Backbone as a printed PyTorch tensor [residue, N CA C, xyz], in Angstrom:
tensor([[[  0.8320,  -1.1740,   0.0000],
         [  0.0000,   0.0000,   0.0000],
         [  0.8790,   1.2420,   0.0000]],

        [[  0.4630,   1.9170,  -1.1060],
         [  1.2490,   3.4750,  -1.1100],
         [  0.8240,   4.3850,   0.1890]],

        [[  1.9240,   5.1300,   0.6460],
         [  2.0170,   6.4720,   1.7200],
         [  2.0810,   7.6660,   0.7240]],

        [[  1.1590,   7.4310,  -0.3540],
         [  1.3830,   9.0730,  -1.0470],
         [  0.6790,   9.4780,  -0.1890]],

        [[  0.8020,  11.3380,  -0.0010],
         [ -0.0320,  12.2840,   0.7910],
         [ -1.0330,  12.1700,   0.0030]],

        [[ -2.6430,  12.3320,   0.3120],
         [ -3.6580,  12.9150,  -0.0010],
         [ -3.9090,  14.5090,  -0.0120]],

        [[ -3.6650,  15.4600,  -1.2640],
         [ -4.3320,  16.6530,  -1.0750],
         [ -5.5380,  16.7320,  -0.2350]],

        [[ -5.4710,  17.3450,   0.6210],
         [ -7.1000,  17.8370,   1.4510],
         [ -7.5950,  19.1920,   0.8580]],

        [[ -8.6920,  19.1480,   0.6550],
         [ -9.8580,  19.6220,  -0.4800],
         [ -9.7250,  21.2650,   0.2980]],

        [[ -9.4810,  22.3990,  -0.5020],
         [ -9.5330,  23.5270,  -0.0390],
         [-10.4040,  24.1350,   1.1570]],

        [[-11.6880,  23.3690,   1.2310],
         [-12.5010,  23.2600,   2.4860],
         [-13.0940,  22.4000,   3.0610]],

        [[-13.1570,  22.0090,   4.7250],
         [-13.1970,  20.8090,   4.9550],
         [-14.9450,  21.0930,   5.6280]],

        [[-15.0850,  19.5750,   6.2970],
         [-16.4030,  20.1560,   7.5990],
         [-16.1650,  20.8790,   8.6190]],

        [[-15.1880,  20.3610,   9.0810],
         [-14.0670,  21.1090,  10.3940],
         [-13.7700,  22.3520,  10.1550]],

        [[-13.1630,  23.1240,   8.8570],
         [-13.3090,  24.3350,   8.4860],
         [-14.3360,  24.8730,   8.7350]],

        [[-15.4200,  24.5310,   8.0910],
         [-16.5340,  25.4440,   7.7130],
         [-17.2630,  25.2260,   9.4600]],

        [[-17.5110,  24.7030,   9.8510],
         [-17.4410,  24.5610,  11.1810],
         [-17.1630,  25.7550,  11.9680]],

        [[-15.2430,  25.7360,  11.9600],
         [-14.8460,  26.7030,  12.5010],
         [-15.2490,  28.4550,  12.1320]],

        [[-15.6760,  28.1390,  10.9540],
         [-16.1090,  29.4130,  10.0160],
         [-17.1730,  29.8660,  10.8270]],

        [[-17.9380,  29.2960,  10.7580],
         [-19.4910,  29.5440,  11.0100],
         [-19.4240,  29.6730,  12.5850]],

        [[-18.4510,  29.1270,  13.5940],
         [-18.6080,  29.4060,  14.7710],
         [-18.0570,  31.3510,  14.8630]],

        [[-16.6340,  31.5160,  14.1020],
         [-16.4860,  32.6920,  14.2050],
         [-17.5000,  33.7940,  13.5300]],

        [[-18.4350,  33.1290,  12.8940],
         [-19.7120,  33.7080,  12.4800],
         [-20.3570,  33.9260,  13.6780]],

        [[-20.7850,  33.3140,  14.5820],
         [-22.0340,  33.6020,  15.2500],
         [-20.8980,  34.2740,  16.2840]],

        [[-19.9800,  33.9600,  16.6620],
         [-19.0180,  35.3750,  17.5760],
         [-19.0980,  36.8490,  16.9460]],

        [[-18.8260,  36.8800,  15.9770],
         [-18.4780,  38.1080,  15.2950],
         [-19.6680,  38.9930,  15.8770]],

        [[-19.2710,  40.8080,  16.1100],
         [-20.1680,  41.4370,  16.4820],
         [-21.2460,  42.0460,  15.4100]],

        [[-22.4290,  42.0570,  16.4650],
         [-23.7420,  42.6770,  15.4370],
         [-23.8280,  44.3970,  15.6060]],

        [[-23.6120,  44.5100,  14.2790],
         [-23.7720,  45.5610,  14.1500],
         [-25.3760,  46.1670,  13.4630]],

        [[-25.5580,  46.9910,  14.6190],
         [-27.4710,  46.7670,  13.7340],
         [-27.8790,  48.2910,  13.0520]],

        [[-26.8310,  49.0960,  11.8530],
         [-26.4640,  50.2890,  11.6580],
         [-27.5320,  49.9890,  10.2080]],

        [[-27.9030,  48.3350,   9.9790],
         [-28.4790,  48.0240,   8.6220],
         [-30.2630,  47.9200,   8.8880]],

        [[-30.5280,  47.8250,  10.5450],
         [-31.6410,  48.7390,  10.8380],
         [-32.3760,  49.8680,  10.7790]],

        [[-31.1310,  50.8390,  10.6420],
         [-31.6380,  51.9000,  10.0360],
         [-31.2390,  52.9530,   8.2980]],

        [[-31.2680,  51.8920,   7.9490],
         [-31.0370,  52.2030,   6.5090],
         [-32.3610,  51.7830,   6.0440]],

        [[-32.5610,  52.3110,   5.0120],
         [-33.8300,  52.3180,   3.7880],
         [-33.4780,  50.8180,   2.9930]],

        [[-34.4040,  50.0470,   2.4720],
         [-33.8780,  48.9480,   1.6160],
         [-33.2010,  49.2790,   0.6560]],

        [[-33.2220,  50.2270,  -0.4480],
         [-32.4530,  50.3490,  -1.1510],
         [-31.3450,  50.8110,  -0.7500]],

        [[-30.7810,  51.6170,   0.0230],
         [-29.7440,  51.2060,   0.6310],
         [-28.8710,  50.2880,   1.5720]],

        [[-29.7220,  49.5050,   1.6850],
         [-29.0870,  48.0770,   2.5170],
         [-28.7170,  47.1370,   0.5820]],

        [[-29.6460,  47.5560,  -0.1270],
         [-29.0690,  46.7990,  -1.3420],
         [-27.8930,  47.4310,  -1.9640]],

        [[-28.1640,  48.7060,  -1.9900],
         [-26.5860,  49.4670,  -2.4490],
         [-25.4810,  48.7590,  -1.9730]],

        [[-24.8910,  48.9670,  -0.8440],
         [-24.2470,  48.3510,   0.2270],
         [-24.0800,  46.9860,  -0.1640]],

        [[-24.7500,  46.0710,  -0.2630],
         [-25.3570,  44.7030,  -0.8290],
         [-24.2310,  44.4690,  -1.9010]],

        [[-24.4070,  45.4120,  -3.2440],
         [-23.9550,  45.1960,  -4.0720],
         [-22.6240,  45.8320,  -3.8880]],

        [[-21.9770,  46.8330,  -3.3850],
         [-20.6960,  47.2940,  -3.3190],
         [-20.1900,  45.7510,  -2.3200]],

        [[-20.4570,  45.1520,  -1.3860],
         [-19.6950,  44.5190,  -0.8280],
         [-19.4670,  43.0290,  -1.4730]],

        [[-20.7970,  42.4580,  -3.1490],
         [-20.0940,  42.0200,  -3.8850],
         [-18.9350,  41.9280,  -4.8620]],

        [[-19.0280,  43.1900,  -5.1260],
         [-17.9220,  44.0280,  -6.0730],
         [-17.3010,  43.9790,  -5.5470]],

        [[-16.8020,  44.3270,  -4.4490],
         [-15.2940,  44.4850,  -3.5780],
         [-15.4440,  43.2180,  -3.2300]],

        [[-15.6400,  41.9160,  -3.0650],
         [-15.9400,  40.4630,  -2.8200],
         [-14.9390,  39.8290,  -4.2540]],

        [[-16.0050,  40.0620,  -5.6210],
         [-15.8990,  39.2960,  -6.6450],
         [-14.9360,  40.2790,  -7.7620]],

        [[-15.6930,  40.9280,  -7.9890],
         [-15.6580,  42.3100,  -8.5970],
         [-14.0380,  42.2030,  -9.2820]],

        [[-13.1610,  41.5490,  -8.8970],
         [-11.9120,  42.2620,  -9.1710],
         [-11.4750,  40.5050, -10.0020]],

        [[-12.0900,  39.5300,  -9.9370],
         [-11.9170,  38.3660, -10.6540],
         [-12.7540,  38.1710, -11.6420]],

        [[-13.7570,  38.9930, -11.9420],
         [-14.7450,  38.4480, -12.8810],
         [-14.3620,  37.9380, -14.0280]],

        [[-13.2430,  38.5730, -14.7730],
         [-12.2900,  38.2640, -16.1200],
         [-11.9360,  36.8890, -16.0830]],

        [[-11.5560,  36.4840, -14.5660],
         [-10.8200,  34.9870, -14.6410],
         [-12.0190,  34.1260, -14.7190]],

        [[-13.3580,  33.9640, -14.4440],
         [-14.8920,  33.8410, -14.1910],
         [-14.8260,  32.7960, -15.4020]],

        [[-15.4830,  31.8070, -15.5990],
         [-16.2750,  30.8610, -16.1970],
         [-17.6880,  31.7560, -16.6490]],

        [[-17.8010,  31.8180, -18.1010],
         [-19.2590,  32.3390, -18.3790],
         [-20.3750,  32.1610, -17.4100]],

        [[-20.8000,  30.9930, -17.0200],
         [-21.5830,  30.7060, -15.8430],
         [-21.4120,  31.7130, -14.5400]],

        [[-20.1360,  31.7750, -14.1400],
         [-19.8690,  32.6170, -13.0200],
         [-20.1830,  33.8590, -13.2240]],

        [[-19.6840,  34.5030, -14.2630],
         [-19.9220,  36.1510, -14.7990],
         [-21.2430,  36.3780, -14.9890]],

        [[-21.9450,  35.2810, -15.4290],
         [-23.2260,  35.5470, -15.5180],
         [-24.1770,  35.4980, -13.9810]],

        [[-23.4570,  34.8720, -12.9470],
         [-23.8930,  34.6650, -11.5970],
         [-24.0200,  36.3690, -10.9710]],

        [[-22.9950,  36.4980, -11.2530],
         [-22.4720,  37.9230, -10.4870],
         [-23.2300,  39.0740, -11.1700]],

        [[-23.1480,  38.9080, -12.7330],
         [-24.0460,  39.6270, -13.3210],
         [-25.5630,  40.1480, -12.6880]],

        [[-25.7410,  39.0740, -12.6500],
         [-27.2460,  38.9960, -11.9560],
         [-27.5170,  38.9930, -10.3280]],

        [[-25.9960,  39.2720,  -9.3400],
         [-26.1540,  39.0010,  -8.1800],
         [-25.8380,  40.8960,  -7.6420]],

        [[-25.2790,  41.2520,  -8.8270],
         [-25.1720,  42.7790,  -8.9000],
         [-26.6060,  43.9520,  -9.0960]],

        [[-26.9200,  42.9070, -10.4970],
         [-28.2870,  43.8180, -10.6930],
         [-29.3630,  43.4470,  -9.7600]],

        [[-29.3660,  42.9120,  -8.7250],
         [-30.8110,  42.6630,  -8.0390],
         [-30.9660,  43.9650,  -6.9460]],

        [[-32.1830,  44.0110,  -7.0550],
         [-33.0370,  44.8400,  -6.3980],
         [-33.9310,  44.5850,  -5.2770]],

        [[-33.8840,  43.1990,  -5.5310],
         [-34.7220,  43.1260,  -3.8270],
         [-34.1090,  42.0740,  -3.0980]],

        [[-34.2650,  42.2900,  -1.5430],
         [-33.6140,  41.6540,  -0.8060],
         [-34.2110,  40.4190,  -0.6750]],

        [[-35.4960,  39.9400,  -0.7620],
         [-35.7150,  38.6140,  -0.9170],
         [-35.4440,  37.7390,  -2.1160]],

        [[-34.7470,  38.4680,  -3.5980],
         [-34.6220,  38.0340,  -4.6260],
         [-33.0600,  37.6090,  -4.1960]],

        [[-31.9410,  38.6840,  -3.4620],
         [-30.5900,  38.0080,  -3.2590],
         [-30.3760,  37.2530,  -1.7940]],

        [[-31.4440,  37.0220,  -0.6370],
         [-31.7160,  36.0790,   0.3260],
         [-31.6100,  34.8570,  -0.7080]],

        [[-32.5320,  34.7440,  -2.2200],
         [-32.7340,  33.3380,  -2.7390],
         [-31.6210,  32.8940,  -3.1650]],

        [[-30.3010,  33.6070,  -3.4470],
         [-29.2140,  33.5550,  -3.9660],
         [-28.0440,  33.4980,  -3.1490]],

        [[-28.0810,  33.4520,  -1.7550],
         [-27.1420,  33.4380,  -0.6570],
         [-26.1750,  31.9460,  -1.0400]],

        [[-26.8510,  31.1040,  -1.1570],
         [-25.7650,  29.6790,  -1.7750],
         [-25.1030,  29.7710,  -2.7750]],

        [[-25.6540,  30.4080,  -4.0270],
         [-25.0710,  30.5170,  -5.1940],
         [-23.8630,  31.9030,  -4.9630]],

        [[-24.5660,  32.8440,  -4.4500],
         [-23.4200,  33.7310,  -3.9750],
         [-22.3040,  33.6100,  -3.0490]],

        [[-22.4740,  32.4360,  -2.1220],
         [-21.0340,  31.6580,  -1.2120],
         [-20.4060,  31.2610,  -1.8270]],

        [[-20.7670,  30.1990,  -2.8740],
         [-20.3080,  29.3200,  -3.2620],
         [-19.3360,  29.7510,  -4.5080]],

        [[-19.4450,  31.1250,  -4.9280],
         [-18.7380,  32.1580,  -6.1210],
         [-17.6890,  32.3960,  -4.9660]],

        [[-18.3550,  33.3090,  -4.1220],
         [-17.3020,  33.9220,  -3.1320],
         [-15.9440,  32.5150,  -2.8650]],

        [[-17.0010,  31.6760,  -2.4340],
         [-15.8590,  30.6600,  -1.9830],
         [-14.7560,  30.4530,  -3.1770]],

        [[-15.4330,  29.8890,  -4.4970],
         [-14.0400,  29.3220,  -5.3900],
         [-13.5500,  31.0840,  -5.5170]],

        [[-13.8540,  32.0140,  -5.5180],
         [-13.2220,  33.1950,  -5.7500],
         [-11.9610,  33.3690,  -4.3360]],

        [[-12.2820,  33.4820,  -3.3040],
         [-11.4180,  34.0310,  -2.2530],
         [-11.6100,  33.6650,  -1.0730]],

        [[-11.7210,  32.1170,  -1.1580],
         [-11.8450,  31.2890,   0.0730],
         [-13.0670,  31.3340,   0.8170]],

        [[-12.9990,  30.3420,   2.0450],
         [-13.8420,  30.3730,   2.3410],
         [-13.9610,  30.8490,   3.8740]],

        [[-13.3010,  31.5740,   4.1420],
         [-13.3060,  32.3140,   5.6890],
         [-13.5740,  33.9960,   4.7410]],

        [[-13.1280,  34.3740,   3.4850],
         [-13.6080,  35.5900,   3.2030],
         [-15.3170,  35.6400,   2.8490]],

        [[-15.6260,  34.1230,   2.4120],
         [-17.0010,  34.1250,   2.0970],
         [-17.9640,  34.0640,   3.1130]],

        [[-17.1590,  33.5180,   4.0350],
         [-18.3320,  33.3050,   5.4050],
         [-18.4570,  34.7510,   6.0110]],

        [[-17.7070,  35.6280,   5.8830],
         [-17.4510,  36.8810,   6.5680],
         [-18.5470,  38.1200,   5.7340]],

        [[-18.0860,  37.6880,   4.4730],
         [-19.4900,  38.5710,   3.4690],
         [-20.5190,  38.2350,   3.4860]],

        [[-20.5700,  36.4500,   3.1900],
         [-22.1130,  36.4670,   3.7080],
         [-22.6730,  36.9000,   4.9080]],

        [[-21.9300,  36.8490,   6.0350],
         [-22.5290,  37.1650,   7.2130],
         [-22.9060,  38.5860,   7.0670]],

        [[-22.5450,  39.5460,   6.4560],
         [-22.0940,  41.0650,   6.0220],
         [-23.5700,  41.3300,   5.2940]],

        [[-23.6980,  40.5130,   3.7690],
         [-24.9870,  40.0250,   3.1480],
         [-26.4960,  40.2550,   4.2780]],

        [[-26.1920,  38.5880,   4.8860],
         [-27.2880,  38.2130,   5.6810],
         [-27.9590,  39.2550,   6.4590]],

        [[-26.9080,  40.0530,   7.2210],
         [-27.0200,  41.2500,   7.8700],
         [-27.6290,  42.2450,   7.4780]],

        [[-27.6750,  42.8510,   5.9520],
         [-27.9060,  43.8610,   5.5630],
         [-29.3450,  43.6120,   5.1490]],

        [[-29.6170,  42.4130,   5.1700],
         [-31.2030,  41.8060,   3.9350],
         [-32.0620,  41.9490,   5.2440]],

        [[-31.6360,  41.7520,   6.6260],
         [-32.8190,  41.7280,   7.2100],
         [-33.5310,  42.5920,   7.3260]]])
């Protein structure tokens, strides 16, 4: 039996785990209470852009077209429906402790 190393997969359960615990630590800031919805979506969309925004070129048509459409939305229950598809960009884009941190950023702003 071979001792080659096994690559371990850029994110594990144990990761995301740890992710999501420094998620529910992280402080609430409730400054997205008093904003207007369209400005909790403004916000919304600048913190994809500064998220994705700067890889889109390297993007798979599929992806560009994700972001495309994760940019132009307008209502917060239309990018609540898109919170997986938008991790899951974030994630292959810039890991997954930067994605857990925006979504939490996201989640925050939609309520």
């Amino acid at each position: 039996m071979s001792h080659a190393t096994v690559a371990e997969p850029p994110s594990t359960a144990s990761m995301l785990d740890m992710l999501m615990a420094r998620w529910q630590l992280a402080p609430r800031h409730d400054t997205a209470a008093h904003e207007s919805p369209s400005d909790a979506m403004e916000r919304a969309r600048t913190t994809i852009v500064q998220t994705v925004g700067h890889y889109v070129d390297y993007l798979e048509p599929a992806d560009q077209a994700l972001y495309t459409t994760l940019i132009a939305t307008t209502d917060p229950e239309s990018l609540r429906g898109l919170f997986f598809e938008c991790f899951d960009l974030m994630v292959r884009t810039r890991g997954p402790a930067i994605a857990v941190l925006r979504l939490h950023e996201l989640y925050r702003l939609m309520r």
